[in-house]
Short mmCIF file of C-alpha atoms in Angstrom, two decimals:
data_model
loop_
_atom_site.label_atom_id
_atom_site.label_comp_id
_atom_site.label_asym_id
_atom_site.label_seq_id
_atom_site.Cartn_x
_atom_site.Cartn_y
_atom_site.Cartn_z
CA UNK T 4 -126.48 13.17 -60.29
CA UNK T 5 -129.92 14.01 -61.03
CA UNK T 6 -133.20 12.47 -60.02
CA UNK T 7 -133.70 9.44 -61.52
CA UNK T 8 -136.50 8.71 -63.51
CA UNK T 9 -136.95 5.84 -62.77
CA UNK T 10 -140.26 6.34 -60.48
CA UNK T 11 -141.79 9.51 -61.14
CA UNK T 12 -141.74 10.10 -57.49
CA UNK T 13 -141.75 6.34 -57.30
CA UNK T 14 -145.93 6.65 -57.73
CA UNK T 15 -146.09 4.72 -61.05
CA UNK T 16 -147.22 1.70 -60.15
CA UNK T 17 -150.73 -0.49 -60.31
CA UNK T 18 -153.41 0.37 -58.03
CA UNK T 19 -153.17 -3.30 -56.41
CA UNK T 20 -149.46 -2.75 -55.50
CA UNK T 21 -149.84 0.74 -54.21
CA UNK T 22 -153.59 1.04 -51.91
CA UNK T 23 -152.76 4.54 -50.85
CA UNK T 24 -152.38 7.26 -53.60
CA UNK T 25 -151.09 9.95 -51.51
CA UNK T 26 -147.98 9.09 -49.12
CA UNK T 27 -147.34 10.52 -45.51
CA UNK T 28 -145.47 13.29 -45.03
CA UNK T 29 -142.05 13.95 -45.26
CA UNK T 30 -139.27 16.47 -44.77
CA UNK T 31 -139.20 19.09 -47.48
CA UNK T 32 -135.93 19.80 -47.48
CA UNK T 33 -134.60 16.35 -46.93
CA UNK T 34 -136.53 14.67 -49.85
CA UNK T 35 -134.76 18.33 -52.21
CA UNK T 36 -131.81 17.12 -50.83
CA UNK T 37 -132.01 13.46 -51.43
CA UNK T 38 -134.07 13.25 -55.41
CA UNK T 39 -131.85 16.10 -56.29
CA UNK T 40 -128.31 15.58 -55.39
CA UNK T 41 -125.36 17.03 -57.34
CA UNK T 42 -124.62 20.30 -59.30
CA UNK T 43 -125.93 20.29 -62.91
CA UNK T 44 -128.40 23.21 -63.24
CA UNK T 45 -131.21 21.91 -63.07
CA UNK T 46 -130.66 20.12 -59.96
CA UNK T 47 -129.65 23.26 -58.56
CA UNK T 48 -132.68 25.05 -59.37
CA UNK T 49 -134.84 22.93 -58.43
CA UNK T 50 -133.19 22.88 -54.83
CA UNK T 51 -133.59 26.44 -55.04
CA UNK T 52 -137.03 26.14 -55.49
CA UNK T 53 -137.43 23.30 -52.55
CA UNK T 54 -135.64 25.92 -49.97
CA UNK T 55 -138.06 28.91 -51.17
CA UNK T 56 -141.03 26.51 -50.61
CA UNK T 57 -139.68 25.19 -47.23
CA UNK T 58 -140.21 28.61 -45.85
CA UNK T 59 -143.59 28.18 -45.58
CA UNK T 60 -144.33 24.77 -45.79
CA UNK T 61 -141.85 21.79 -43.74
CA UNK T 62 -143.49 18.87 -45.55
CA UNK T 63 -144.51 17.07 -48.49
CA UNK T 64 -147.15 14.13 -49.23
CA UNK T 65 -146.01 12.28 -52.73
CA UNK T 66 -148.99 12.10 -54.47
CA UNK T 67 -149.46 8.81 -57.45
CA UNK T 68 -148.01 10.05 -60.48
CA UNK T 69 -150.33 8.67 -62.86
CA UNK T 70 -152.60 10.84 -65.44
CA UNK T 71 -154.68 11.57 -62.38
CA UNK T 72 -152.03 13.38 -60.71
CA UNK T 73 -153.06 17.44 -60.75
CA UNK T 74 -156.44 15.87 -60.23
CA UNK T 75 -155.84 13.74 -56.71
CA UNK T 76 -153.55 16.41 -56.02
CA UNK T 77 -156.59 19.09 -56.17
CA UNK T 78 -158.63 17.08 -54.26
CA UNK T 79 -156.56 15.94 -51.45
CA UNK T 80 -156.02 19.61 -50.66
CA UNK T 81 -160.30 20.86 -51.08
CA UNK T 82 -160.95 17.30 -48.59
CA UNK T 83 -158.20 18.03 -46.51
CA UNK T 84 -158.40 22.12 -45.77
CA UNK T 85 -161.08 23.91 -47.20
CA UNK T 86 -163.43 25.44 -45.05
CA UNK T 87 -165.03 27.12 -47.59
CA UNK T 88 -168.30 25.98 -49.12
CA UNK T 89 -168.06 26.70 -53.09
CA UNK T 90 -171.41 28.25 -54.24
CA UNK T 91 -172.08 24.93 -56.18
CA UNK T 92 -171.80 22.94 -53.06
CA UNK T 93 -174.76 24.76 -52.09
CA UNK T 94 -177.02 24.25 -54.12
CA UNK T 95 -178.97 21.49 -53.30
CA UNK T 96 -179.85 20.16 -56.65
CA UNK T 97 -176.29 19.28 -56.92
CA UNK T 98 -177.49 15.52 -57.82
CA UNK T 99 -179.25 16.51 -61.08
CA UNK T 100 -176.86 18.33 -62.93
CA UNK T 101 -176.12 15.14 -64.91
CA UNK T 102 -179.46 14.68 -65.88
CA UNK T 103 -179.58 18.70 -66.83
CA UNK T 104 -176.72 19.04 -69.50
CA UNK T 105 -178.53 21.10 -71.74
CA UNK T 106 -177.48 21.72 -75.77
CA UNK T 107 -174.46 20.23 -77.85
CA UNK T 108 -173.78 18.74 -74.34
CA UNK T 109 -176.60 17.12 -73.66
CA UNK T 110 -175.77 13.19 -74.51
CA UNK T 111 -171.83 13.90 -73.48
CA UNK T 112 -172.35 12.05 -70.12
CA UNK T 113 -173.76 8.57 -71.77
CA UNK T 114 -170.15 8.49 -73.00
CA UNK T 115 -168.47 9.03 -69.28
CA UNK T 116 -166.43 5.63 -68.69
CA UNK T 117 -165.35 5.10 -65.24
CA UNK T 118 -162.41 3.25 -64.19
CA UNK T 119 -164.38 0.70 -61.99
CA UNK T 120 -167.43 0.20 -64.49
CA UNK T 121 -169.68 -0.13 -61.84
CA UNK T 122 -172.98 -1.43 -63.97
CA UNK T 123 -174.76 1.60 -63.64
CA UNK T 124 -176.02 3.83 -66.22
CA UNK T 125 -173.47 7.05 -66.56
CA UNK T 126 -175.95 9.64 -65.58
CA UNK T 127 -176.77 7.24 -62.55
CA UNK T 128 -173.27 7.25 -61.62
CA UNK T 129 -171.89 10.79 -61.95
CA UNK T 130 -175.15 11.30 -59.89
CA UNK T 131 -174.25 9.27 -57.08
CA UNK T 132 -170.41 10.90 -57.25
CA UNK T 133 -171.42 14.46 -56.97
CA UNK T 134 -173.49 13.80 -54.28
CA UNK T 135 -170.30 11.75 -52.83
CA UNK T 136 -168.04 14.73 -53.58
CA UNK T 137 -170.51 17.14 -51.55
CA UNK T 138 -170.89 15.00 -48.58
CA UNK T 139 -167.30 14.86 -48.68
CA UNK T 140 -166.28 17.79 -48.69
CA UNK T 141 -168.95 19.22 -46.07
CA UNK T 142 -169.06 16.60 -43.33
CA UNK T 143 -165.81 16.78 -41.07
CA UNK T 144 -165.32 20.13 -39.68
CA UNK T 145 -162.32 19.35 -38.00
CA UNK T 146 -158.57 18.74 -39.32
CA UNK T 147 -158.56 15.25 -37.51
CA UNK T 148 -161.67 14.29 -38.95
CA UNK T 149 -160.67 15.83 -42.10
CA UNK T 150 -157.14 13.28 -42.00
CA UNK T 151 -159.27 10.34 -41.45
CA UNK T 152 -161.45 10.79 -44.82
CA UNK T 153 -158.79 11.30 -46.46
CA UNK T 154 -157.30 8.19 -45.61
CA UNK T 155 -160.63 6.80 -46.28
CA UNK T 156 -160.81 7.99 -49.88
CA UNK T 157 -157.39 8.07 -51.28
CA UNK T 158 -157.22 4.33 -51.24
CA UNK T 159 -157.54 3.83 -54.89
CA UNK T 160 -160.70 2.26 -55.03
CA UNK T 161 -163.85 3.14 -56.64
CA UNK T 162 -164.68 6.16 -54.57
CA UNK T 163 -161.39 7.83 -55.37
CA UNK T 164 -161.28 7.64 -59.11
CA UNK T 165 -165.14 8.02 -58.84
CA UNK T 166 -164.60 11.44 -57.17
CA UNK T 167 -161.88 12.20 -59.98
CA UNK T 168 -164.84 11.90 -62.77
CA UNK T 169 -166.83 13.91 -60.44
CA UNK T 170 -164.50 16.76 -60.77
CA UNK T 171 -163.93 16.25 -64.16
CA UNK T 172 -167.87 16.42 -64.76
CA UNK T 173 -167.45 20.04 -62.53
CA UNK T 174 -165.27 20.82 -65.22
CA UNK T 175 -167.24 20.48 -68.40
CA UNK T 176 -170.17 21.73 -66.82
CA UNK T 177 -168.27 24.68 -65.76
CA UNK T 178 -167.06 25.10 -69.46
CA UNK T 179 -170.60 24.45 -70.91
CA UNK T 180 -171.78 28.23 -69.23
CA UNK T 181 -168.46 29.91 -69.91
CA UNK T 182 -168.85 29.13 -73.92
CA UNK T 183 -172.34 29.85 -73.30
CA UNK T 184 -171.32 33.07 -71.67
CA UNK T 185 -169.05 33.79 -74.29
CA UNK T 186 -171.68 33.16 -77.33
CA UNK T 187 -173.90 35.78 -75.59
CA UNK T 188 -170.90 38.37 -75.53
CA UNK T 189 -170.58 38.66 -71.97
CA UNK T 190 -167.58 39.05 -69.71
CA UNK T 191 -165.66 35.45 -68.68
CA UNK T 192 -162.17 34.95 -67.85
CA UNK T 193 -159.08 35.56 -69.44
CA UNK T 194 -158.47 31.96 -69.44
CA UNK T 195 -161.71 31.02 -71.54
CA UNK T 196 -159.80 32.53 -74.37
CA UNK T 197 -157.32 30.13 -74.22
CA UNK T 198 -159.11 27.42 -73.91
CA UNK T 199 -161.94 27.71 -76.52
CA UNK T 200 -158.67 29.08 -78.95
CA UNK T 201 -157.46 25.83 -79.12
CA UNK T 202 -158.21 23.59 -82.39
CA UNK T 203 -158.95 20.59 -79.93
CA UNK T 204 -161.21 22.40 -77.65
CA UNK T 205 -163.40 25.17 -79.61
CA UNK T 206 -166.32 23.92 -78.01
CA UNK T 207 -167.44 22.00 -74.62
CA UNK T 208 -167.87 18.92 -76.69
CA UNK T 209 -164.81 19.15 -78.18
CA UNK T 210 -163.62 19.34 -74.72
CA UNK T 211 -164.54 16.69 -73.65
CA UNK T 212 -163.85 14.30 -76.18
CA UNK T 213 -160.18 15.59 -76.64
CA UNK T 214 -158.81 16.41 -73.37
CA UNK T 215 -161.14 15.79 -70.56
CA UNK T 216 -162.45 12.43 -71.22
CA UNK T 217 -158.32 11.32 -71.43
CA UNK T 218 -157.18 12.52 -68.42
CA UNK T 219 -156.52 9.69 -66.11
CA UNK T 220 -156.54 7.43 -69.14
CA UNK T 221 -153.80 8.95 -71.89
CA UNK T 222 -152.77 12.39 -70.31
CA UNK T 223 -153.16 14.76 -67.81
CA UNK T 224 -154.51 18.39 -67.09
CA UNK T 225 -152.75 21.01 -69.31
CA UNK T 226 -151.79 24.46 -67.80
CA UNK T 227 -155.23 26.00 -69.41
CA UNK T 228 -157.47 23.31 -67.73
CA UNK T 229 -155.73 23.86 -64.61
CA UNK T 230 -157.66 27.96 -64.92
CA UNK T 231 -161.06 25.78 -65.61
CA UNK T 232 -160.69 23.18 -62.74
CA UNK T 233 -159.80 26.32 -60.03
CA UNK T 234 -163.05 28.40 -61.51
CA UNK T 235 -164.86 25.46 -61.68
CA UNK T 236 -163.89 24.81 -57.74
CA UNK T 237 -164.12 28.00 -56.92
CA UNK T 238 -160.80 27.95 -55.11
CA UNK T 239 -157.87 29.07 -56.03
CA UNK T 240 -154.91 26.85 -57.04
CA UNK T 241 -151.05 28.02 -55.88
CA UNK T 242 -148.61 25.98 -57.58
CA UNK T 243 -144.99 26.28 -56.90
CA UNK T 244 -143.38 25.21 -59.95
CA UNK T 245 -140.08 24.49 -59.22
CA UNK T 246 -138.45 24.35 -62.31
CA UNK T 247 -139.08 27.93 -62.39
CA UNK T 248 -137.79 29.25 -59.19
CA UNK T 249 -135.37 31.40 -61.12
CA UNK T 250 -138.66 33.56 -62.69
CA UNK T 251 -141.34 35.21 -61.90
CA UNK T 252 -143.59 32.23 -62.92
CA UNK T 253 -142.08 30.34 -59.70
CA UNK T 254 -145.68 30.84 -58.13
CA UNK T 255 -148.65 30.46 -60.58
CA UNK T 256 -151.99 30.70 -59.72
CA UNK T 257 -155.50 29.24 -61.47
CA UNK T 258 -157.17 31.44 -61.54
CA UNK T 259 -155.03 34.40 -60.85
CA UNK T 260 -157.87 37.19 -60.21
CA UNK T 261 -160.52 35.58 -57.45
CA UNK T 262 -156.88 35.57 -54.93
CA UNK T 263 -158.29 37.63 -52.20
CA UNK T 264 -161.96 35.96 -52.56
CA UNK T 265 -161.98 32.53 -53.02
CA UNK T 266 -159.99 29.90 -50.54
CA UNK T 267 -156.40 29.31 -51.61
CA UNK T 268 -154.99 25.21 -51.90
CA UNK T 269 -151.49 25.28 -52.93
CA UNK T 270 -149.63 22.24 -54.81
CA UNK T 271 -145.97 21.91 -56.27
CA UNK T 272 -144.68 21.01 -59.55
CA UNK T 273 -141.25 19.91 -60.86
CA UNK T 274 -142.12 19.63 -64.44
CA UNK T 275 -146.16 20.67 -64.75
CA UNK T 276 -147.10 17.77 -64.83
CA UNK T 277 -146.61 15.55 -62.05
CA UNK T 278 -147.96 17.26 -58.69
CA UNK T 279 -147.40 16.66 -54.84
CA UNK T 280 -148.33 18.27 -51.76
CA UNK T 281 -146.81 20.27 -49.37
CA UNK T 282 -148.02 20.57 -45.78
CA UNK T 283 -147.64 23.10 -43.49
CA UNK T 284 -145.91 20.97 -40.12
CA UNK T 285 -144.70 17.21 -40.83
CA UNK T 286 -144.69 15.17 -38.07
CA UNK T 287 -142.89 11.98 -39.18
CA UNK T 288 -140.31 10.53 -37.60
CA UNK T 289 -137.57 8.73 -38.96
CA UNK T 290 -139.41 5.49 -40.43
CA UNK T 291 -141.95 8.05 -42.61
CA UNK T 292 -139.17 9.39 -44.50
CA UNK T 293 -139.11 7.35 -47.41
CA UNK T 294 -142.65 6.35 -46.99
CA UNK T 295 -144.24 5.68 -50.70
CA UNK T 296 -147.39 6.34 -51.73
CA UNK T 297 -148.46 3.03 -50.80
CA UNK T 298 -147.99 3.80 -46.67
CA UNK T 299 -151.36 5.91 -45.54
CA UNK T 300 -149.35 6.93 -41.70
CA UNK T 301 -148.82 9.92 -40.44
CA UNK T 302 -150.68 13.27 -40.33
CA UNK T 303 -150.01 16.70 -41.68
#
């Protein structure tokens, strides 16, 4: 029979039952072979797709499969193996770009709700995210050190969902000089077509008050604002998507023409819209294999 449904990767559940948002790994192949038993055809192509991944990558970390997902999924992978600063990162001023929204855009942050409240004026508290995000990112140089803040922050606590917004912020801002890029007739990429085509999105504040400020609360990241969150990362995002292992969309990336410049993170998808995480050696034994979300053990 098929997968069930009755778990979406058995991550949708509260943040008090489940205090670790992205599970230790586990077989690749075993977990294809165990969600997706029987014959119908879409079982069998997504095995397919499982056995095409495996050759590359022996495990997988379940990642929460709330509207968060492509999100946590993202960021797991930049905290966990990038070694490459974005040019953002660099820039020291990182901490005022809040304060610096410039235009139509301007008074879009006083409208940023974060899932833990926190007290603080918005612009106060994307501030104090960003600068999160950039420590973060740049402080552990090494893979073990890089495991243990991971463990740290994908807890689902403040500093997680905090660092969610923070990309989300990335996002718009990004967006805010592509439009702006656009107006002035420049060159931007394909994708900004796309994106500023839509009825719901024609402008950065539109945006933001249709898509991005929903995601985590109603919905998730569409395939478009998956383009925006790579260029806005500066890395670029290899999804597997398994459902299409039978085409030549099988492998997708956002954005597809920075491949041989920017760092590659690579996710997998069974439907575009929940994502997980495959890692390149899994080390867990027998008692990790049907480790939920909710179990933080084990190391990639």
């Amino acid at each position: 029979e098929e997968r069930k449904d009755r778990t979406r990767l058995g991550n949708q559940t509260t943040r008090d039952e489940e205090p670790c948002s992205v599970a230790a790994p586990v077989d690749i192949l075993s977990y294809s072979q165990r969600e997706w038993r029987g014959n119908t055809p879409k079982s069998v192509l997504i095995r397919k797709g499982y056995e095409a991944v495996a050759r590359e990558f022996e495990g997988l970390r379940r990642v929460r499969g709330d509207n968060y997902c492509a999100l946590r999924a993202t960021l797991f992978q930049l905290l966990a193996q990038s070694h490459r600063l974005p040019t953002w990162m660099q820039n020291c001023d990182i901490k005022m770009w809040p304060s610096e929204l410039k235009g139509p855009e301007k008074d879009l942050i006083g409208q940023w709700r974060f899932p833990f409240g926190g007290g603080r004026a918005a612009v106060e508290q994307m501030t104090h995210y960003l600068h999160l995000l950039k420590k973060r990112v740049t402080s552990p140089s090494h893979a073990e050190a890089r495991e243990s803040a991971c463990q740290q922050v994908f807890r689902g606590q403040e500093e997680e969902y905090g660092l969610l917004e923070a990309l989300k912020f990335l996002m718009l801002r990004t967006a805010a000089g592509l439009h702006a890029a656009m107006e002035r007739g420049e060159d931007v990429p394909e994708f900004c077509c796309l994106l500023f085509a839509r009825d719901s999105s024609r402008c950065p504040r539109s945006l933001f008050t249709n898509h991005l400020r929903l995601v985590g609360v109603s919905g998730g990241l569409e395939q478009v604002e998956m383009f925006l969150l790579g260029y806005s990362l500066q890395q670029t995002i290899r999804v597997y998507r398994l459902y299409k292992s039978d085409s030549e969309e099988f492998v997708t990336l956002y954005p597809n023409d920075h491949a041989r410049t920017w760092p590659t993170i690579t996710l997998l998808t069974e439907d575009d819209r929940h994502y997980n995480v495959p890692v390149s050696s899994c080390t867990s034994g027998p008692s990790d294999r049907d480790s939920p979300p909710g179990d933080c053990s084990g190391t990639p």
